[in-house]
Amino acid sequence: MSIDIDHITKSFGTFRALDDVSLNLPRGELVALLGPSGCGKTTLLRIIAGLEIADSGRILLDGQDATEKHVRERQVGFVFQHYALFRHMSVFENVAFGLRVKPRKERPAEADIRRRVNELLDLVQLGWLKDRFPSQLSGGQRQRIALARALAVEPQVLLLDEPFGALDAKVRKELRRWLRRLHDELHISSIFVTHDQEEALEVADRIVLMHKGRIEQIGSPQQIYEEPATSFAYSFIGNVNAFRGKVEGSFVRVGSDLLAHARTDLAEGEPVVAYARPHDTEIVPDAPEASGVAARVNRVLSNGGISRVELIANGPERGGAKDYFEVEVGSDDLARLGLANGQRVRLRSRRLSLFRDQASG
Amino acid sequence: MAGAAASLAGRLSVSTTHFEDRLATRDSSLVKALILGISLTFFALFIVLPLILVFVEAFRKGWETYIASLTDPDAISAIKLTLLAAAIAVPLNLIFGISAAWAIARFEFRGKQFLITLIDLPFSVSPVVAGLIYVLLFGAHGWFGSWLQANDIKIIFAVPGIVLATIFVTFPFVARELIPLMQSQGREEEEAAIILGASGLQTFWRVTLPNVKWALLYGVILCNARAMGEFGAVSVVSGHIRGETNTMPLHVEILYNEYQFAAAFAVASLLALLALVTLILKTYVEWQAERNAAVENDQ
């Protein structure tokens, strides 16, 4: 089902969790709500489910106003971060729960319940665990059982709260791929909450990037990664080098150094922050008159064809710490540069993105 | 009472086996023998000996006296009254305990901490004071005394007073067991149940109650033991009218004061038996709860 979120606002005491959020999600997509902790993503998910009530605004499911609809009637499936499996029930009974609590008229016959639960357990490939209790399962298995349980009532939309948050790295990667495959089979509209950008970029059709209760950017993973719309989007997604300075003609003055840029719409002297991805940043030898930000090589991490060079800014400390930069260098370039720890170099960027600097403005 | 104050959940996590196995933390055998010796001596002297004495004294004049003491009309009336008081107090405190624990574990409200403290009040106040409160409220010279008299309702020196006093002293048992457990379990399972379409009642019966059933049973057992054994508060409000307002503990006292030792100990032996049954039940429930907890933590 399609989901329309219409000017939703929600506060907890004086903390504004969601600030006038609007969002349209077409049917059948796998959407990631991405953002740092406290950005309001879980609150938004719980409001869609009906577990929280918004202070103002509407939720429309399939075009129908569901704001006043009870959780039970919304036909949503919800997978909790810590699974929330019923600890005193076997795996089978956990999955069967949603069918067993239906009103007598709608409740399937016992044989149908058994068939349906077995189908779902096969779908999540855990049929052999059906007599176990949740405590006897691994984290990944619990997650899949929680998903099977949510799917048992044939929800119109599936909501997942940090679905892989509590799992170790390897299981996480496996489950990620598995969730994507499952979504491609079932085509059920799904929204999952995550703070892990890699997870969102890998799994989702569409990413909704959130920050401080507002939506920063909505787009495909590629758009989000390659064309970050805001300063926050740039700094949150992927590794990035940030240079803070002031506009000076076609340059940004960073401390005593200059960085070339191509923007023409910025006023002279405006404080800006310039972002460059590690693979778009280049290291050039230090020379007195050269452009580029001066830095000192801290470490060179070589593994495979691409090496990562970690550098420390020459400029003054900000907030008690030096700025760190990271540059990805091909092995050929690395050999040509002959970098040694402590060596002074300059950094330039092939692709610099400028944003007005709110922090210093 | 101190035993009841520590919650069931807290007692389950302690394990000493690893401690014993390790050379570094093992005590010398002399220390071990000494500590064991002290505690066993105390145990024998202060717990086992009196318990045996109760039964020995009860049967001193033979089976016939024993049976006669128990089938005496006053004794039977005391037993009945004790059972009645427990049969009213325990279910009421069960309902109160569940709703109080629910309110504290699930809702945020002003004065929550105060309510938690208040629930413990019957533990901290002397039972005699508890009894006096009711006398002050409902006695002939109490706040509601004249109104009650005008309407011909008897509370003090009658069965209602005994039931009230019993409810007061057994008030915290169920709630105390449930609150920490329900707080630690959180509400996610209940939310999951509701999203899956369960009604409030279905959620309670199928999810909430099974998750707390062992703690609940444990609380009920302790509550019942106290309800039947309570002396102080009941003594104040009872008036000691034989065959009418005497509970078993009060009956024991009266018989003893009248030098009917064998009869006194016969009734006392019933109370002691009740205590033993309670202990066995309690151990069983603890064992079950521990097993459940072990299954829940087993990965």
XYZ file of C-alpha atoms in Angstrom, chain A residues 20-358:
339
model
C 6.503 19.021 10.128
C 7.510 15.924 8.172
C 5.812 15.181 4.855
C 6.617 12.208 2.679
C 4.981 10.132 -0.066
C 5.996 6.531 -0.480
C 4.625 4.638 -3.477
C 3.505 1.028 -3.117
C 5.888 -1.891 -3.335
C 9.127 -0.092 -2.557
C 11.743 -0.954 0.043
C 12.453 2.345 1.772
C 15.147 3.155 4.319
C 14.656 5.815 6.962
C 18.256 6.768 7.578
C 19.745 9.118 10.125
C 21.795 9.422 13.295
C 20.258 8.390 16.608
C 17.706 10.869 17.882
C 16.781 12.093 14.391
C 13.181 10.914 14.743
C 13.279 7.962 12.359
C 11.996 5.375 14.843
C 9.306 7.778 16.049
C 8.131 8.226 12.464
C 8.017 4.450 11.991
C 6.026 3.999 15.188
C 3.599 6.727 14.124
C 3.035 4.974 10.798
C 2.362 1.755 12.719
C 0.010 3.516 15.119
C 2.124 2.805 18.195
C 2.618 6.539 18.727
C 0.114 9.281 18.072
C 1.342 12.374 16.252
C 0.674 15.784 17.815
C -0.522 17.054 14.464
C -0.623 15.909 10.853
C -2.136 12.935 9.065
C -1.132 9.466 7.926
C -2.788 8.182 4.756
C -2.604 4.518 3.882
C -3.620 3.848 0.280
C -5.064 7.351 0.145
C -7.332 6.703 3.145
C -6.886 8.735 6.296
C -5.593 6.293 8.929
C -4.675 8.831 11.581
C -7.547 7.755 13.827
C -7.316 4.083 12.935
C -6.287 1.704 15.717
C -3.030 -0.217 15.383
C -5.006 -3.444 15.009
C -6.849 -2.180 11.947
C -3.949 -0.682 10.061
C -2.764 -3.978 8.571
C 0.860 -3.290 9.248
C 3.552 -5.790 10.102
C 6.160 -4.601 12.570
C 9.544 -6.103 13.311
C 11.080 -4.800 16.519
C 14.736 -4.043 16.970
C 15.006 -6.651 19.721
C 12.515 -8.925 17.960
C 9.982 -8.973 20.847
C 9.258 -12.642 20.265
C 6.836 -14.128 22.810
C 9.320 -15.794 25.114
C 6.983 -18.430 26.511
C 5.768 -19.622 23.104
C 7.463 -21.974 20.672
C 8.601 -20.625 17.326
C 5.534 -22.201 15.715
C 3.139 -20.559 18.170
C 4.896 -17.226 17.765
C 4.242 -17.269 14.035
C 0.694 -18.599 14.539
C -0.197 -15.897 17.085
C -1.596 -13.364 14.625
C -3.894 -16.017 13.138
C -5.035 -17.417 16.478
C -6.136 -14.067 17.907
C -8.381 -13.243 14.962
C -12.095 -12.935 15.793
C -13.817 -16.308 15.569
C -15.494 -15.473 12.262
C -12.256 -14.618 10.488
C -10.051 -17.180 12.197
C -8.769 -19.895 9.845
C -9.326 -23.548 10.736
C -6.555 -25.249 12.719
C -5.376 -27.144 9.637
C -5.142 -23.912 7.652
C -3.212 -22.227 10.446
C -0.728 -25.114 10.473
C -0.318 -24.989 6.713
C 0.174 -21.234 6.663
C 2.694 -21.236 9.545
C 4.670 -24.029 7.919
C 4.729 -22.090 4.646
C 6.055 -19.014 6.425
C 8.678 -21.016 8.295
C 9.789 -22.471 4.971
C 9.907 -18.965 3.519
C 12.363 -17.896 6.220
C 14.075 -21.301 5.949
C 13.646 -22.157 9.600
C 11.020 -24.907 9.533
C 13.331 -27.183 11.480
C 13.250 -24.840 14.468
C 9.504 -24.732 14.947
C 9.427 -26.488 18.330
C 12.220 -24.429 19.835
C 11.751 -21.437 22.096
C 13.032 -17.964 21.165
C 15.795 -18.193 23.761
C 17.228 -21.202 21.974
C 17.725 -19.314 18.708
C 20.591 -17.165 17.491
C 20.039 -13.465 16.862
C 19.720 -13.917 13.114
C 17.219 -16.747 13.525
C 15.129 -14.681 15.915
C 15.088 -11.855 13.426
C 13.779 -14.132 10.701
C 11.131 -15.625 12.989
C 10.027 -12.101 13.922
C 9.663 -11.390 10.221
C 7.675 -14.584 9.611
C 5.405 -13.679 12.519
C 4.803 -10.212 11.092
C 4.031 -11.650 7.638
C 1.531 -14.206 8.987
C -1.314 -11.689 9.093
C -0.636 -10.644 5.482
C 0.136 -7.002 6.256
C -0.165 -4.359 3.560
C 3.034 -2.763 4.706
C 6.021 -4.076 6.607
C 7.827 -1.836 9.093
C 11.217 -2.830 10.461
C 12.917 -0.969 13.307
C 16.712 -1.279 13.064
C 16.242 -4.838 11.809
C 19.927 -5.725 11.837
C 21.076 -3.440 14.629
C 21.677 -6.122 17.237
C 23.498 -8.608 14.997
C 27.175 -9.141 14.372
C 28.717 -7.899 11.140
C 28.723 -11.155 9.187
C 25.138 -12.189 9.979
C 24.068 -8.638 9.257
C 25.440 -8.738 5.742
C 23.771 -12.091 5.049
C 20.398 -10.958 6.391
C 20.612 -7.751 4.397
C 20.900 -9.641 1.150
C 18.210 -12.030 2.293
C 15.771 -9.207 3.119
C 16.367 -7.680 -0.310
C 15.654 -11.034 -1.986
C 12.558 -11.549 0.124
C 11.279 -8.123 -0.806
C 11.828 -8.847 -4.487
C 9.738 -12.023 -4.098
C 6.887 -10.556 -2.054
C 6.780 -6.956 -3.322
C 5.277 -5.807 -0.077
C 5.755 -2.114 0.710
C 8.450 -2.026 3.360
C 10.077 0.659 5.438
C 13.099 -0.009 7.582
C 14.855 2.256 10.004
C 18.622 2.281 10.165
C 21.500 4.448 11.302
C 23.902 2.491 9.108
C 24.361 4.295 5.785
C 26.028 1.292 4.198
C 22.964 -0.805 5.001
C 20.611 1.788 3.530
C 22.699 2.233 0.396
C 22.925 -1.506 -0.184
C 19.372 -2.639 0.496
C 16.910 0.187 -0.178
C 15.165 1.320 -3.366
C 14.822 4.722 -1.846
C 16.434 6.467 1.084
C 14.812 9.068 3.287
C 17.612 10.860 5.076
C 16.552 12.429 8.365
C 18.237 14.833 10.744
C 16.896 16.514 13.894
C 13.280 15.657 13.171
C 13.338 16.850 9.571
C 13.825 15.203 6.224
C 17.129 16.254 4.688
C 16.894 14.445 1.384
C 14.871 11.773 -0.392
C 16.310 9.840 -3.281
C 17.704 6.631 -4.693
C 20.875 5.360 -3.017
C 22.861 6.582 -5.999
C 21.386 10.076 -5.804
C 21.939 10.239 -2.080
C 25.540 9.173 -2.396
C 26.516 11.135 -5.472
C 24.411 14.255 -5.153
C 24.014 15.029 -1.461
C 21.609 17.939 -1.244
C 22.677 19.396 2.045
C 25.722 19.859 4.164
C 24.392 17.232 6.584
C 23.746 14.740 3.778
C 27.320 15.162 2.620
C 28.856 14.638 6.014
C 26.580 11.729 7.010
C 26.795 9.590 3.882
C 30.134 8.032 3.103
C 33.545 9.272 4.147
C 34.162 12.885 3.420
C 36.801 15.564 3.950
C 35.494 18.893 5.173
C 37.337 22.169 4.640
C 35.946 25.234 6.399
C 36.742 28.694 5.130
C 35.510 31.827 3.378
C 34.751 32.503 -0.264
C 37.474 34.509 -2.008
C 36.669 34.869 -5.694
C 36.999 31.502 -7.371
C 38.788 30.138 -4.320
C 37.896 29.163 -0.794
C 40.368 30.450 1.738
C 41.018 27.755 4.323
C 43.300 29.260 6.948
C 46.189 30.586 4.862
C 45.550 28.135 2.000
C 43.394 28.354 -1.111
C 41.119 25.769 -2.733
C 39.726 26.300 -6.212
C 35.953 25.992 -6.707
C 33.554 26.406 -9.597
C 30.512 27.979 -7.923
C 29.460 31.450 -8.993
C 26.456 32.051 -6.755
C 28.285 32.653 -3.515
C 28.915 36.080 -2.038
C 32.465 37.221 -1.377
C 33.565 36.486 2.196
C 30.720 34.064 2.885
C 31.643 31.319 5.374
C 31.405 27.977 3.628
C 32.241 24.354 4.193
C 33.697 22.510 1.230
C 33.285 18.737 1.015
C 35.305 16.290 -1.024
C 35.084 12.480 -1.070
C 38.346 10.646 -0.338
C 38.442 9.301 -3.895
C 37.902 12.805 -5.312
C 40.716 14.265 -3.231
C 44.265 14.329 -4.540
C 47.595 14.703 -2.856
C 50.129 17.043 -4.437
C 53.658 17.805 -3.282
C 53.980 20.802 -1.012
C 55.199 23.994 -2.698
C 55.118 27.537 -1.276
C 52.935 29.116 -3.977
C 50.797 26.048 -4.825
C 47.064 26.000 -4.149
C 45.589 23.301 -1.935
C 45.236 22.791 1.782
C 48.447 22.008 3.616
C 48.477 18.787 5.616
C 50.851 16.269 7.104
C 50.811 12.540 6.349
C 49.853 10.618 9.478
C 49.500 7.044 8.263
C 49.357 5.114 5.026
C 47.023 2.096 5.074
C 47.657 -0.201 2.162
C 45.395 -3.061 1.417
C 45.027 -4.128 -2.187
C 44.924 -1.775 -5.162
C 43.686 1.279 -3.293
C 45.549 2.745 -0.332
C 44.063 5.066 2.187
C 46.216 7.919 3.382
C 45.309 9.569 6.634
C 46.467 13.166 7.054
C 46.376 15.794 9.777
C 45.536 19.420 8.968
C 48.250 22.023 9.423
C 45.742 24.632 10.425
C 44.731 25.545 13.966
C 42.857 23.123 16.148
C 39.086 23.277 16.132
C 37.211 22.151 19.209
C 40.394 20.869 20.817
C 41.224 18.485 17.974
C 43.036 18.721 14.665
C 41.084 18.045 11.494
C 41.787 14.680 9.950
C 41.598 14.021 6.231
C 41.446 10.815 4.286
C 42.512 10.300 0.695
C 42.223 7.220 -1.472
C 45.230 6.776 -3.714
C 45.888 4.134 -6.381
C 49.026 2.073 -5.858
C 50.751 3.704 -8.882
C 50.188 7.197 -7.538
C 51.298 6.122 -4.111
C 54.605 4.901 -5.514
C 55.025 8.117 -7.529
C 54.355 10.327 -4.503
C 56.623 8.287 -2.266
C 54.777 9.359 0.871
C 56.436 9.019 4.237
C 54.869 9.562 7.635
C 55.134 13.187 8.726
C 55.694 14.443 5.190
C 54.091 17.802 4.321
C 51.796 17.798 1.300
C 48.827 19.709 -0.108
C 45.316 18.478 -0.776
C 43.178 19.454 -3.727
C 39.891 18.181 -4.960
C 38.689 17.194 -8.398
C 35.130 17.662 -7.193
C 34.417 20.085 -4.424
C 30.892 20.713 -3.055
C 30.270 23.930 -1.218
C 27.612 24.675 1.379
C 27.033 27.754 3.469
C 28.572 27.045 6.835
C 25.820 27.192 9.451
